[in-house]
XYZ file of C-alpha atoms in Angstrom:
388
model
C 48.981 -19.077 6.568
C 46.955 -22.289 7.803
C 43.620 -21.272 9.022
C 42.985 -23.519 12.361
C 39.578 -24.786 13.153
C 39.666 -22.730 16.327
C 40.530 -19.294 14.268
C 37.063 -19.559 12.959
C 34.393 -17.539 15.100
C 30.868 -19.196 15.525
C 28.606 -17.273 13.487
C 25.088 -17.030 14.942
C 22.208 -16.543 12.868
C 20.594 -12.732 12.337
C 18.118 -12.059 14.959
C 14.863 -10.098 14.508
C 16.777 -6.979 14.094
C 19.265 -8.122 11.206
C 22.038 -8.424 14.169
C 24.441 -11.122 13.871
C 26.991 -11.340 16.771
C 25.789 -8.094 17.843
C 26.283 -6.388 14.428
C 24.274 -5.805 11.127
C 24.428 -9.065 9.046
C 26.267 -9.167 5.988
C 24.189 -7.328 3.167
C 25.561 -9.824 0.642
C 23.994 -12.957 2.471
C 20.524 -11.129 3.222
C 20.380 -10.745 -0.972
C 20.912 -14.265 -1.548
C 17.595 -15.031 0.684
C 14.500 -15.562 -0.799
C 12.384 -12.183 -0.975
C 9.352 -12.036 1.049
C 5.980 -13.424 -0.246
C 7.982 -15.735 -2.671
C 6.500 -18.931 -1.012
C 3.086 -17.483 0.227
C 1.140 -14.340 -0.300
C 0.836 -13.945 3.028
C 3.515 -13.912 5.912
C 4.017 -12.677 9.099
C 6.676 -10.006 9.990
C 8.195 -8.483 13.084
C 7.678 -4.568 14.317
C 11.605 -3.809 14.156
C 10.662 0.466 14.942
C 7.538 2.615 15.930
C 8.470 5.799 14.589
C 6.196 9.205 16.118
C 5.706 11.175 12.982
C 3.650 14.159 14.365
C 0.743 14.686 16.793
C -1.444 11.723 15.319
C 0.625 9.886 12.881
C 2.879 7.129 13.573
C 5.493 5.106 11.178
C 5.618 1.292 11.846
C 8.644 -0.548 10.413
C 8.749 -4.159 9.746
C 11.605 -6.863 8.680
C 11.452 -10.472 9.101
C 14.116 -12.570 11.406
C 15.875 -13.781 8.446
C 16.077 -10.046 7.199
C 14.755 -11.014 3.819
C 14.519 -8.601 1.399
C 11.091 -6.956 0.223
C 10.084 -6.659 -3.461
C 7.507 -3.879 -4.239
C 7.360 -0.968 -6.463
C 7.279 2.466 -4.554
C 3.539 3.514 -4.768
C 1.938 -0.152 -3.911
C 0.051 -0.605 -0.826
C -0.029 -4.097 1.717
C -2.637 -5.528 3.708
C -2.614 -6.048 6.870
C -4.550 -8.616 9.210
C -5.195 -8.061 12.900
C -7.152 -9.510 15.505
C -9.020 -7.025 17.447
C -11.835 -8.371 20.228
C -11.620 -11.772 18.307
C -12.374 -10.711 15.060
C -10.313 -10.746 12.162
C -10.040 -7.304 10.535
C -8.081 -6.106 7.145
C -6.711 -2.857 6.208
C -4.523 -2.006 3.505
C -2.054 0.915 3.791
C 0.497 2.685 0.915
C 4.480 1.326 1.810
C 6.137 4.626 2.929
C 9.617 3.011 2.526
C 11.111 3.077 -0.888
C 12.033 -0.403 -2.550
C 15.619 1.122 -3.192
C 15.901 0.562 1.017
C 14.515 -3.758 0.918
C 15.430 -4.524 4.097
C 12.731 -2.805 6.043
C 9.186 -1.763 4.992
C 7.512 0.651 6.545
C 3.728 2.075 6.546
C 2.850 5.516 7.936
C -0.642 5.384 9.678
C -2.655 8.500 10.911
C -5.065 8.271 13.595
C -8.563 8.378 12.463
C -11.231 9.071 14.993
C -13.287 6.078 15.255
C -10.780 3.812 12.878
C -10.674 0.665 14.571
C -7.401 -0.532 13.377
C -5.749 2.784 13.135
C -6.307 3.052 16.803
C -5.308 -0.417 17.251
C -1.834 0.004 15.764
C -1.219 3.165 17.593
C -2.190 1.998 21.257
C -1.100 -1.805 20.830
C 1.578 -2.413 17.986
C 4.902 -2.238 19.555
C 8.615 -3.472 18.201
C 8.886 -7.022 18.699
C 5.096 -7.646 18.014
C 4.279 -10.116 14.826
C 1.603 -8.831 12.132
C 0.546 -10.665 9.581
C 0.627 -9.198 6.007
C -0.515 -9.597 2.200
C 2.114 -9.214 -0.572
C 1.833 -6.010 -1.713
C 0.248 -5.015 -4.413
C -1.553 -1.917 -6.615
C -0.693 -0.281 -10.186
C -0.260 3.456 -8.475
C 3.535 3.203 -9.720
C 6.071 5.159 -11.432
C 6.695 4.105 -14.914
C 9.395 1.997 -16.020
C 11.336 4.514 -17.657
C 11.774 7.847 -15.626
C 9.666 10.576 -16.635
C 11.724 14.009 -17.585
C 9.371 15.807 -15.010
C 6.979 14.911 -12.175
C 4.252 16.520 -10.644
C 3.033 15.103 -7.322
C 0.546 16.225 -5.200
C -0.651 14.825 -2.085
C -2.879 15.772 1.192
C -2.759 14.504 4.371
C -2.012 10.913 5.027
C -1.908 10.557 1.123
C 1.578 11.778 0.928
C 3.095 7.918 1.696
C 2.837 6.509 -1.652
C 4.231 9.771 -3.463
C 6.735 9.823 -0.754
C 8.112 6.407 -1.395
C 8.321 7.427 -5.144
C 10.286 10.704 -4.198
C 12.674 8.538 -1.784
C 13.385 6.000 -4.579
C 14.018 8.808 -6.991
C 16.093 10.337 -4.357
C 18.086 7.427 -3.933
C 18.504 6.308 -7.531
C 20.165 9.721 -8.037
C 17.262 10.603 -10.608
C 17.717 13.933 -12.597
C 14.048 13.710 -13.343
C 12.563 17.655 -12.260
C 10.286 16.775 -9.347
C 7.585 19.108 -8.155
C 6.090 18.082 -4.682
C 2.870 19.925 -3.942
C 1.879 18.576 -0.436
C -1.297 20.039 1.598
C -2.160 19.950 5.060
C -4.534 21.637 7.474
C -1.393 23.091 9.827
C 2.316 22.910 9.796
C 1.754 20.476 12.590
C 0.635 17.918 10.575
C 2.941 18.077 7.520
C 4.306 14.324 7.444
C 8.128 13.863 7.382
C 8.514 17.853 6.418
C 11.889 17.630 8.014
C 12.880 14.425 5.494
C 11.251 16.418 2.549
C 12.753 19.537 3.079
C 16.426 18.088 3.839
C 15.865 15.998 0.541
C 15.244 18.784 -1.379
C 18.172 20.686 -0.141
C 20.674 17.931 -1.420
C 18.526 17.181 -4.639
C 18.621 20.684 -6.749
C 15.837 19.326 -9.125
C 13.304 18.277 -6.176
C 11.248 21.135 -5.118
C 9.037 20.842 -2.258
C 6.159 23.119 -1.908
C 3.723 23.137 1.264
C 0.328 24.576 1.521
C -1.147 24.578 4.945
C -4.956 25.990 5.648
C -3.567 27.547 9.177
C -1.061 28.178 11.967
C -0.626 25.539 14.018
C -0.992 26.143 18.237
C 2.833 26.602 18.273
C 3.771 27.953 14.937
C 2.828 30.289 12.703
C 2.606 29.024 9.031
C 4.833 31.409 6.636
C 4.521 29.392 3.345
C 1.670 29.367 1.231
C -1.911 29.377 3.014
C -5.065 27.886 1.763
C -5.681 25.305 -0.778
C -4.346 24.322 -3.659
C -5.998 26.400 -6.830
C -5.630 27.236 -10.068
C -3.472 30.431 -9.882
C -1.573 27.955 -7.497
C -0.654 25.549 -10.244
C -0.058 27.769 -12.674
C 2.816 29.830 -10.946
C 4.364 26.456 -9.638
C 4.115 24.516 -12.444
C 4.288 27.267 -15.741
C 5.131 23.757 -17.559
C 2.430 21.362 -16.206
C 2.094 19.854 -19.437
C 5.654 18.379 -19.551
C 5.120 16.389 -16.336
C 3.795 13.123 -15.053
C 1.358 14.082 -12.362
C 0.421 11.545 -9.039
C -1.985 12.286 -6.639
C -3.034 10.648 -3.727
C -5.060 12.150 -0.797
C -8.894 12.427 0.683
C -11.478 12.105 -2.193
C -12.336 15.482 -1.985
C -8.806 16.731 -2.224
C -8.138 14.599 -5.532
C -11.850 15.417 -6.951
C -10.833 19.225 -6.656
C -7.316 18.822 -7.652
C -7.905 17.092 -10.877
C -10.535 19.272 -11.811
C -8.260 22.106 -11.497
C -6.040 19.791 -13.950
C -8.633 19.901 -16.190
C -9.595 23.643 -15.997
C -5.774 23.824 -17.222
C -6.145 21.652 -20.105
C -3.767 19.074 -18.556
C -2.988 16.159 -20.992
C -4.936 13.634 -18.441
C -2.810 10.768 -20.216
C -0.113 11.816 -17.715
C -2.517 11.787 -14.855
C -2.227 8.910 -12.145
C -4.776 8.631 -8.990
C -4.674 6.621 -6.064
C -8.125 6.353 -6.347
C -8.799 3.630 -3.434
C -10.162 4.496 -0.320
C -7.661 2.864 2.449
C -10.043 4.143 5.454
C -12.522 1.270 5.534
C -12.954 -2.046 3.855
C -15.812 -1.969 1.327
C -17.594 -4.634 0.920
C -21.698 -5.142 0.482
C -23.749 -5.280 3.091
C -24.851 -8.746 4.342
C -28.348 -10.086 3.833
C -30.275 -12.166 5.599
C -30.247 -14.891 2.657
C -29.592 -18.366 3.648
C -27.214 -20.161 1.465
C -28.800 -22.678 -0.788
C -28.770 -26.585 -0.458
C -26.483 -28.735 -2.886
C -28.569 -29.629 -5.581
C -31.372 -27.185 -5.670
C -31.660 -27.046 -9.564
C -34.040 -24.596 -9.081
C -31.792 -22.306 -7.681
C -28.789 -23.268 -10.267
C -30.884 -22.516 -13.094
C -30.989 -19.019 -12.091
C -27.212 -18.737 -12.512
C -24.067 -20.669 -11.866
C -23.248 -22.469 -8.642
C -20.129 -21.903 -6.589
C -18.921 -24.665 -4.574
C -16.786 -23.817 -1.494
C -14.748 -27.351 -1.729
C -13.414 -27.142 2.448
C -16.564 -25.885 3.997
C -18.740 -28.023 1.579
C -21.172 -24.663 0.867
C -22.811 -24.500 -2.350
C -24.278 -21.060 -3.257
C -25.852 -19.691 -6.849
C -24.075 -16.541 -7.859
C -26.459 -14.690 -10.393
C -25.568 -13.542 -13.826
C -24.790 -9.615 -12.425
C -23.111 -10.406 -9.241
C -19.557 -10.905 -8.464
C -18.230 -14.428 -6.118
C -17.915 -11.934 -3.131
C -21.475 -10.626 -3.591
C -23.048 -14.088 -4.107
C -21.166 -15.577 -0.953
C -22.008 -12.443 1.313
C -25.830 -12.623 -0.004
C -25.635 -16.025 1.081
C -24.440 -15.236 4.756
C -21.172 -16.182 3.972
C -18.403 -13.660 5.526
C -15.467 -14.408 3.254
C -12.165 -12.803 3.458
C -11.896 -9.142 1.722
C -11.193 -5.719 2.281
C -11.273 -3.235 -0.616
C -13.729 -4.985 -2.982
C -11.970 -3.505 -5.983
C -9.328 -5.956 -6.989
C -6.626 -4.168 -5.772
C -5.391 -5.440 -2.403
C -5.723 -9.101 -2.744
C -7.275 -9.975 0.202
C -9.981 -12.029 -1.211
C -7.475 -14.022 -3.098
C -8.247 -17.771 -3.513
C -7.457 -20.744 -5.730
C -9.834 -22.179 -8.091
C -10.273 -25.633 -8.817
C -12.207 -25.939 -11.489
C -14.085 -23.548 -13.839
C -13.953 -20.062 -15.623
C -14.533 -16.468 -14.292
C -14.612 -13.396 -15.704
C -12.223 -11.424 -13.560
C -11.708 -7.594 -13.949
C -8.893 -6.356 -11.291
C -7.138 -3.280 -10.069
C -3.530 -4.869 -10.095
C -4.759 -7.100 -6.817
C -3.124 -10.484 -8.633
C 0.280 -11.098 -10.127
C -0.137 -12.768 -13.437
C 1.599 -15.891 -12.236
C -1.341 -16.082 -9.864
C -3.460 -15.667 -12.554
C -1.839 -18.353 -14.273
C -1.929 -20.626 -11.039
C -5.756 -20.746 -10.984
C -5.925 -17.907 -8.622
C -8.643 -15.692 -8.461
C -10.017 -12.333 -6.664
C -13.603 -12.986 -5.414
C -14.842 -9.458 -5.131
C -14.220 -8.697 -8.963
C -14.723 -12.041 -10.705
C -17.849 -13.340 -12.039
C -18.196 -17.138 -13.103
C -18.729 -18.034 -16.637
C -19.902 -21.448 -15.743
C -20.064 -23.542 -12.411
C -17.031 -22.977 -10.452
C -15.322 -24.805 -7.107
C -13.188 -22.862 -5.118
C -10.326 -23.969 -2.728
C -11.931 -22.745 0.482
């Protein structure tokens, strides 16, 4: 049969919601696209959906206009940049969606009292809005080879990374024995309660246990009540030492849970925690010390010089200081967030010199090979020049 030119329908480009001629764009064509962040560490994404999860938690879903796939590992986080009242602010949020659904990336954010960015997101971010986002980072991820048994422990909004892991294992049809123990204040505060319970009904090897401190105004809690304890762990996981444990939640919860595991003689080589506090940026307090002038030999003798090529500023970094600490002490305010070499917000190119960089997964090997450095966890080994 001869196909006439007039028989070929005109095909439009997919819109920001992945619709092409009113229908979802073909999956095959989307898979041929370069993954997000392939060319740049920061890219703009469009918010395609906002979901109210609980009374103070929302999920924000992001896509790209071309429906490019997201490449990340379950448990990783992203860093967003938003301008609020004229000030550029950064915050890190773990990814709640699984990498097995690469067309969308979702973060689940709890409204925090006095939390500038979380409240801004809840009150302002709507479908169709754009937001800048750094590439996913973090080493709190599932092992390359599926473990035979997992124990996921989470509390509050700390559920997001282990939720992404559980969704991933569910999508992949994992045969691992999964025990998911989540703690919340009341049943009304259990994030994605319905989805977790639905997955447990469909996945025989997934057991979900929710522990609440008390009742909600509209629901009496009939499940385990109180906080996670040694007797509860002993009953729920008599095979504790056979499980790979991942834990995320408020600092007090994680310290308590870790202590319980140690009391139960758990093999801590199988223990993984997301220790990063995502609540606020962690940077040293700025001081009033001014930047030194270029060419000051007296100041340079006290440490190594750092030249910021674009701004033309030159500062001295003491032997025990990171580049970020030295920059802030000199009155500069470089972009940064976690202060622990995890989020990648402070990543810059190094034009010359060497540094001792002790990061926690916030930079990829190919970036290190291309002379990128995280200034929050790097100390100069000599005079250096940065491209910023």
